[in-house]
Amino acid sequence: MTTEVRARQRSDARDNRERILAVARAAFAMDGLGVPIREIARRAEVGAATVYRHFATKEALLAEVFADQMASCAEIVRRGLAADDPWRGLCLVVEQLMAVHALDRGFARAFTSRMSEPAEFAAERDRTLASLLELVRQAKDAGSLREDFVLEDINLALLANEGIRADTPEMRLAASRRFAALMLRSFQAHPVRTPLPPAVRLPPAQG
């Protein structure tokens, strides 16, 4: 095999990998994590064996697809924890996490569920959740967050937020902002009546 042929094969492999990632990112964001590998392969115009050659498991593919979003979420939680007021920091975290999730249906499930994922992805998520737990503790100690609040309440809010359907990404974001405000009001130890973000007209639920 000539050097030129080997270089072309490496280039083709890189192109296939990037195309698989791009297709998987779009598919999981639009349709959730249930999209099967064979469908990812079909949309990427490669065989399923090619997908598995680059990503040994679906979980490995998910971890690669969501690496950037996980880093963004970790940074959001770090900023919240660094805020002078823990309640304001928690508000920032909930609002911004919901904004990320409003545009990516798959990531909410990847962030909140326990999959058999690569160790690096799991470790990053565990560190982020530990920081979020510390922020929750500080907000409770300050008397701002209701005492019966648990971290799973944020998971519930994220999974509910994942279900928002709207005609455009902008409308989905706007609806998510209003939902985040409603959730934060329910989390607050002594809710303050402040105006909610504007309501968004959403399509009727499908029966």
CSV table of C-alpha atoms in Angstrom, one decimal:
chain,number,residue,atom,x,y,z
A,1,MET,CA,0.0,0.0,0.0
A,2,THR,CA,1.4,3.4,-1.0
A,3,THR,CA,1.8,6.3,1.3
A,4,GLU,CA,-0.7,8.2,-0.9
A,5,VAL,CA,-3.3,5.5,-0.4
A,6,ARG,CA,-2.8,5.3,3.3
A,7,ALA,CA,-3.1,9.1,3.6
A,8,ARG,CA,-6.4,9.0,1.6
A,9,GLN,CA,-7.7,6.2,3.9
A,10,ARG,CA,-6.9,8.2,7.0
A,11,SER,CA,-8.6,11.3,5.4
A,12,ASP,CA,-11.7,9.2,4.6
A,13,ALA,CA,-11.8,7.9,8.1
A,14,ARG,CA,-11.6,11.4,9.6
A,15,ASP,CA,-14.3,12.6,7.3
A,16,ASN,CA,-16.6,9.6,8.2
A,17,ARG,CA,-16.0,10.3,11.9
A,18,GLU,CA,-16.9,14.0,11.6
A,19,ARG,CA,-20.0,13.2,9.5
A,20,ILE,CA,-21.2,10.6,12.0
A,21,LEU,CA,-20.7,13.1,14.9
A,22,ALA,CA,-22.5,15.8,13.0
A,23,VAL,CA,-25.4,13.6,12.1
A,24,ALA,CA,-25.7,12.1,15.6
A,25,ARG,CA,-25.6,15.5,17.2
A,26,ALA,CA,-28.5,16.7,15.1
A,27,ALA,CA,-30.5,13.5,15.5
A,28,PHE,CA,-30.2,13.4,19.3
A,29,ALA,CA,-30.9,17.1,19.6
A,30,MET,CA,-34.1,16.8,17.5
A,31,ASP,CA,-35.4,13.3,18.3
A,32,GLY,CA,-33.8,12.4,21.7
A,33,LEU,CA,-31.5,9.5,22.6
A,34,GLY,CA,-33.7,6.8,21.2
A,35,VAL,CA,-32.4,7.2,17.7
A,36,PRO,CA,-30.7,3.8,16.9
A,37,ILE,CA,-27.2,3.4,15.6
A,38,ARG,CA,-28.4,2.0,12.3
A,39,GLU,CA,-30.4,5.2,11.7
A,40,ILE,CA,-27.4,7.3,12.5
A,41,ALA,CA,-25.4,5.3,10.0
A,42,ARG,CA,-28.1,5.6,7.4
A,43,ARG,CA,-28.3,9.4,7.7
A,44,ALA,CA,-24.5,9.6,7.7
A,45,GLU,CA,-24.4,7.4,4.5
A,46,VAL,CA,-22.1,4.9,6.1
A,47,GLY,CA,-22.6,1.3,7.3
A,48,ALA,CA,-23.4,0.5,11.0
A,49,ALA,CA,-20.0,-1.2,11.1
A,50,THR,CA,-18.3,2.1,10.3
A,51,VAL,CA,-20.0,3.8,13.2
A,52,TYR,CA,-18.9,1.0,15.6
A,53,ARG,CA,-15.4,1.2,14.2
A,54,HIS,CA,-15.2,4.8,15.5
A,55,PHE,CA,-17.4,4.4,18.6
A,56,ALA,CA,-17.5,1.0,20.2
A,57,THR,CA,-20.8,1.6,21.9
A,58,LYS,CA,-23.7,4.0,21.6
A,59,GLU,CA,-22.7,5.5,25.0
A,60,ALA,CA,-19.3,6.3,23.6
A,61,LEU,CA,-20.9,8.1,20.7
A,62,LEU,CA,-23.2,10.0,23.1
A,63,ALA,CA,-20.2,11.1,25.3
A,64,GLU,CA,-18.4,12.4,22.3
A,65,VAL,CA,-21.5,14.2,20.9
A,66,PHE,CA,-22.2,15.9,24.2
A,67,ALA,CA,-18.7,16.7,25.4
A,68,ASP,CA,-19.0,20.4,24.5
A,69,GLN,CA,-22.4,20.7,26.1
A,70,MET,CA,-21.2,19.0,29.3
A,71,ALA,CA,-18.3,21.4,29.5
A,72,SER,CA,-20.7,24.3,29.0
A,73,CYS,CA,-23.0,23.0,31.8
A,74,ALA,CA,-20.0,22.5,34.1
A,75,GLU,CA,-19.0,26.2,33.5
A,76,ILE,CA,-22.6,27.3,34.2
A,77,VAL,CA,-22.6,25.5,37.6
A,78,ARG,CA,-19.1,27.0,38.4
A,79,ARG,CA,-20.4,30.5,37.7
A,80,GLY,CA,-23.5,29.9,39.9
A,81,LEU,CA,-21.3,28.6,42.8
A,82,ALA,CA,-19.1,31.7,42.5
A,83,ALA,CA,-22.1,34.1,42.8
A,84,ASP,CA,-22.2,36.3,45.9
A,85,ASP,CA,-25.7,35.3,46.6
A,86,PRO,CA,-26.4,31.5,46.5
A,87,TRP,CA,-30.0,31.9,45.5
A,88,ARG,CA,-29.1,34.2,42.6
A,89,GLY,CA,-26.4,31.7,41.7
A,90,LEU,CA,-29.0,28.8,41.7
A,91,CYS,CA,-31.4,30.9,39.6
A,92,LEU,CA,-28.6,31.5,37.1
A,93,VAL,CA,-27.8,27.7,36.9
A,94,VAL,CA,-31.5,26.7,36.4
A,95,GLU,CA,-32.2,29.4,33.8
A,96,GLN,CA,-29.1,28.7,31.8
A,97,LEU,CA,-29.3,24.9,32.0
A,98,MET,CA,-32.9,25.0,30.8
A,99,ALA,CA,-31.8,27.3,27.9
A,100,VAL,CA,-29.2,24.7,26.8
A,101,HIS,CA,-31.6,21.9,27.1
A,102,ALA,CA,-34.4,23.7,25.3
A,103,LEU,CA,-32.3,23.5,22.1
A,104,ASP,CA,-31.0,19.9,22.7
A,105,ARG,CA,-33.6,17.3,23.6
A,106,GLY,CA,-31.1,14.5,23.9
A,107,PHE,CA,-28.7,16.2,26.3
A,108,ALA,CA,-31.2,16.6,29.1
A,109,ARG,CA,-31.6,12.8,29.2
A,110,ALA,CA,-27.8,12.2,28.9
A,111,PHE,CA,-27.2,14.7,31.7
A,112,THR,CA,-29.8,13.4,34.1
A,113,SER,CA,-29.8,9.6,33.4
A,114,ARG,CA,-27.2,7.0,34.5
A,115,MET,CA,-25.8,5.4,31.4
A,116,SER,CA,-22.9,3.0,31.0
A,117,GLU,CA,-20.8,5.9,29.8
A,118,PRO,CA,-17.0,6.4,29.4
A,119,ALA,CA,-15.3,7.2,32.7
A,120,GLU,CA,-14.2,10.8,31.6
A,121,PHE,CA,-17.8,11.8,30.8
A,122,ALA,CA,-19.1,10.3,34.0
A,123,ALA,CA,-16.4,12.0,36.1
A,124,GLU,CA,-17.2,15.4,34.6
A,125,ARG,CA,-20.9,15.0,35.3
A,126,ASP,CA,-20.2,13.8,38.9
A,127,ARG,CA,-18.0,16.8,39.6
A,128,THR,CA,-20.7,19.1,38.2
A,129,LEU,CA,-23.4,17.5,40.2
A,130,ALA,CA,-21.3,17.7,43.4
A,131,SER,CA,-20.8,21.5,42.8
A,132,LEU,CA,-24.6,21.8,42.2
A,133,LEU,CA,-25.3,20.0,45.5
A,134,GLU,CA,-23.0,22.5,47.3
A,135,LEU,CA,-24.9,25.4,45.7
A,136,VAL,CA,-28.1,23.9,46.9
A,137,ARG,CA,-26.8,23.5,50.4
A,138,GLN,CA,-25.6,27.2,50.5
A,139,ALA,CA,-29.0,28.4,49.2
A,140,LYS,CA,-30.8,26.4,51.9
A,141,ASP,CA,-28.4,27.7,54.6
A,142,ALA,CA,-29.2,31.2,53.5
A,143,GLY,CA,-32.9,30.6,53.9
A,144,SER,CA,-33.7,31.2,50.2
A,145,LEU,CA,-34.4,27.6,49.1
A,146,ARG,CA,-37.1,25.5,50.6
A,147,GLU,CA,-35.9,22.9,53.0
A,148,ASP,CA,-37.6,19.9,51.3
A,149,PHE,CA,-35.9,20.7,47.9
A,150,VAL,CA,-33.8,17.8,46.5
A,151,LEU,CA,-31.5,17.7,43.5
A,152,GLU,CA,-34.0,15.4,41.7
A,153,ASP,CA,-36.3,18.4,41.5
A,154,ILE,CA,-33.9,20.0,39.1
A,155,ASN,CA,-33.8,16.7,37.1
A,156,LEU,CA,-37.6,16.7,37.0
A,157,ALA,CA,-37.6,20.3,35.7
A,158,LEU,CA,-35.0,19.5,33.1
A,159,LEU,CA,-36.9,16.5,31.8
A,160,ALA,CA,-40.1,18.5,31.7
A,161,ASN,CA,-38.3,21.3,29.9
A,162,GLU,CA,-37.1,18.7,27.4
A,163,GLY,CA,-40.7,18.1,26.4
A,164,ILE,CA,-41.4,21.7,25.2
A,165,ARG,CA,-42.5,21.8,21.6
A,166,ALA,CA,-42.6,25.0,19.6
A,167,ASP,CA,-42.5,26.0,16.0
A,168,THR,CA,-39.0,27.6,16.2
A,169,PRO,CA,-35.9,27.4,18.4
A,170,GLU,CA,-36.5,31.0,19.5
A,171,MET,CA,-40.0,30.2,20.6
A,172,ARG,CA,-38.8,27.1,22.4
A,173,LEU,CA,-36.2,29.2,24.3
A,174,ALA,CA,-38.8,31.8,25.2
A,175,ALA,CA,-41.1,29.1,26.6
A,176,SER,CA,-38.2,27.6,28.5
A,177,ARG,CA,-37.5,30.9,30.1
A,178,ARG,CA,-41.1,31.2,31.4
A,179,PHE,CA,-41.0,27.6,32.6
A,180,ALA,CA,-37.7,28.2,34.4
A,181,ALA,CA,-39.3,31.2,36.2
A,182,LEU,CA,-42.3,29.1,37.3
A,183,MET,CA,-40.0,26.4,38.6
A,184,LEU,CA,-37.8,28.8,40.5
A,185,ARG,CA,-40.8,30.4,42.1
A,186,SER,CA,-41.8,26.9,43.4
A,187,PHE,CA,-38.3,26.2,44.7
A,188,GLN,CA,-38.1,29.5,46.6
A,189,ALA,CA,-38.6,29.3,50.4
A,190,HIS,CA,-40.6,32.5,50.4
A,191,PRO,CA,-41.7,33.1,46.8
A,192,VAL,CA,-41.6,36.7,45.7
A,193,ARG,CA,-44.3,37.8,43.2
A,194,THR,CA,-42.3,39.1,40.3
A,195,PRO,CA,-43.5,39.3,36.7
A,196,LEU,CA,-43.0,36.2,34.6
A,197,PRO,CA,-41.3,36.3,31.2
A,198,PRO,CA,-43.9,36.6,28.4
A,199,ALA,CA,-46.0,33.6,27.5
A,200,VAL,CA,-45.5,31.8,24.2
A,201,ARG,CA,-48.2,30.3,22.1
A,202,LEU,CA,-47.3,26.6,21.7
A,203,PRO,CA,-48.9,24.0,19.3
A,204,PRO,CA,-51.6,21.9,20.9
A,205,ALA,CA,-50.5,18.6,22.5
A,206,GLN,CA,-50.7,15.6,20.3
A,207,GLY,CA,-53.2,12.9,21.5
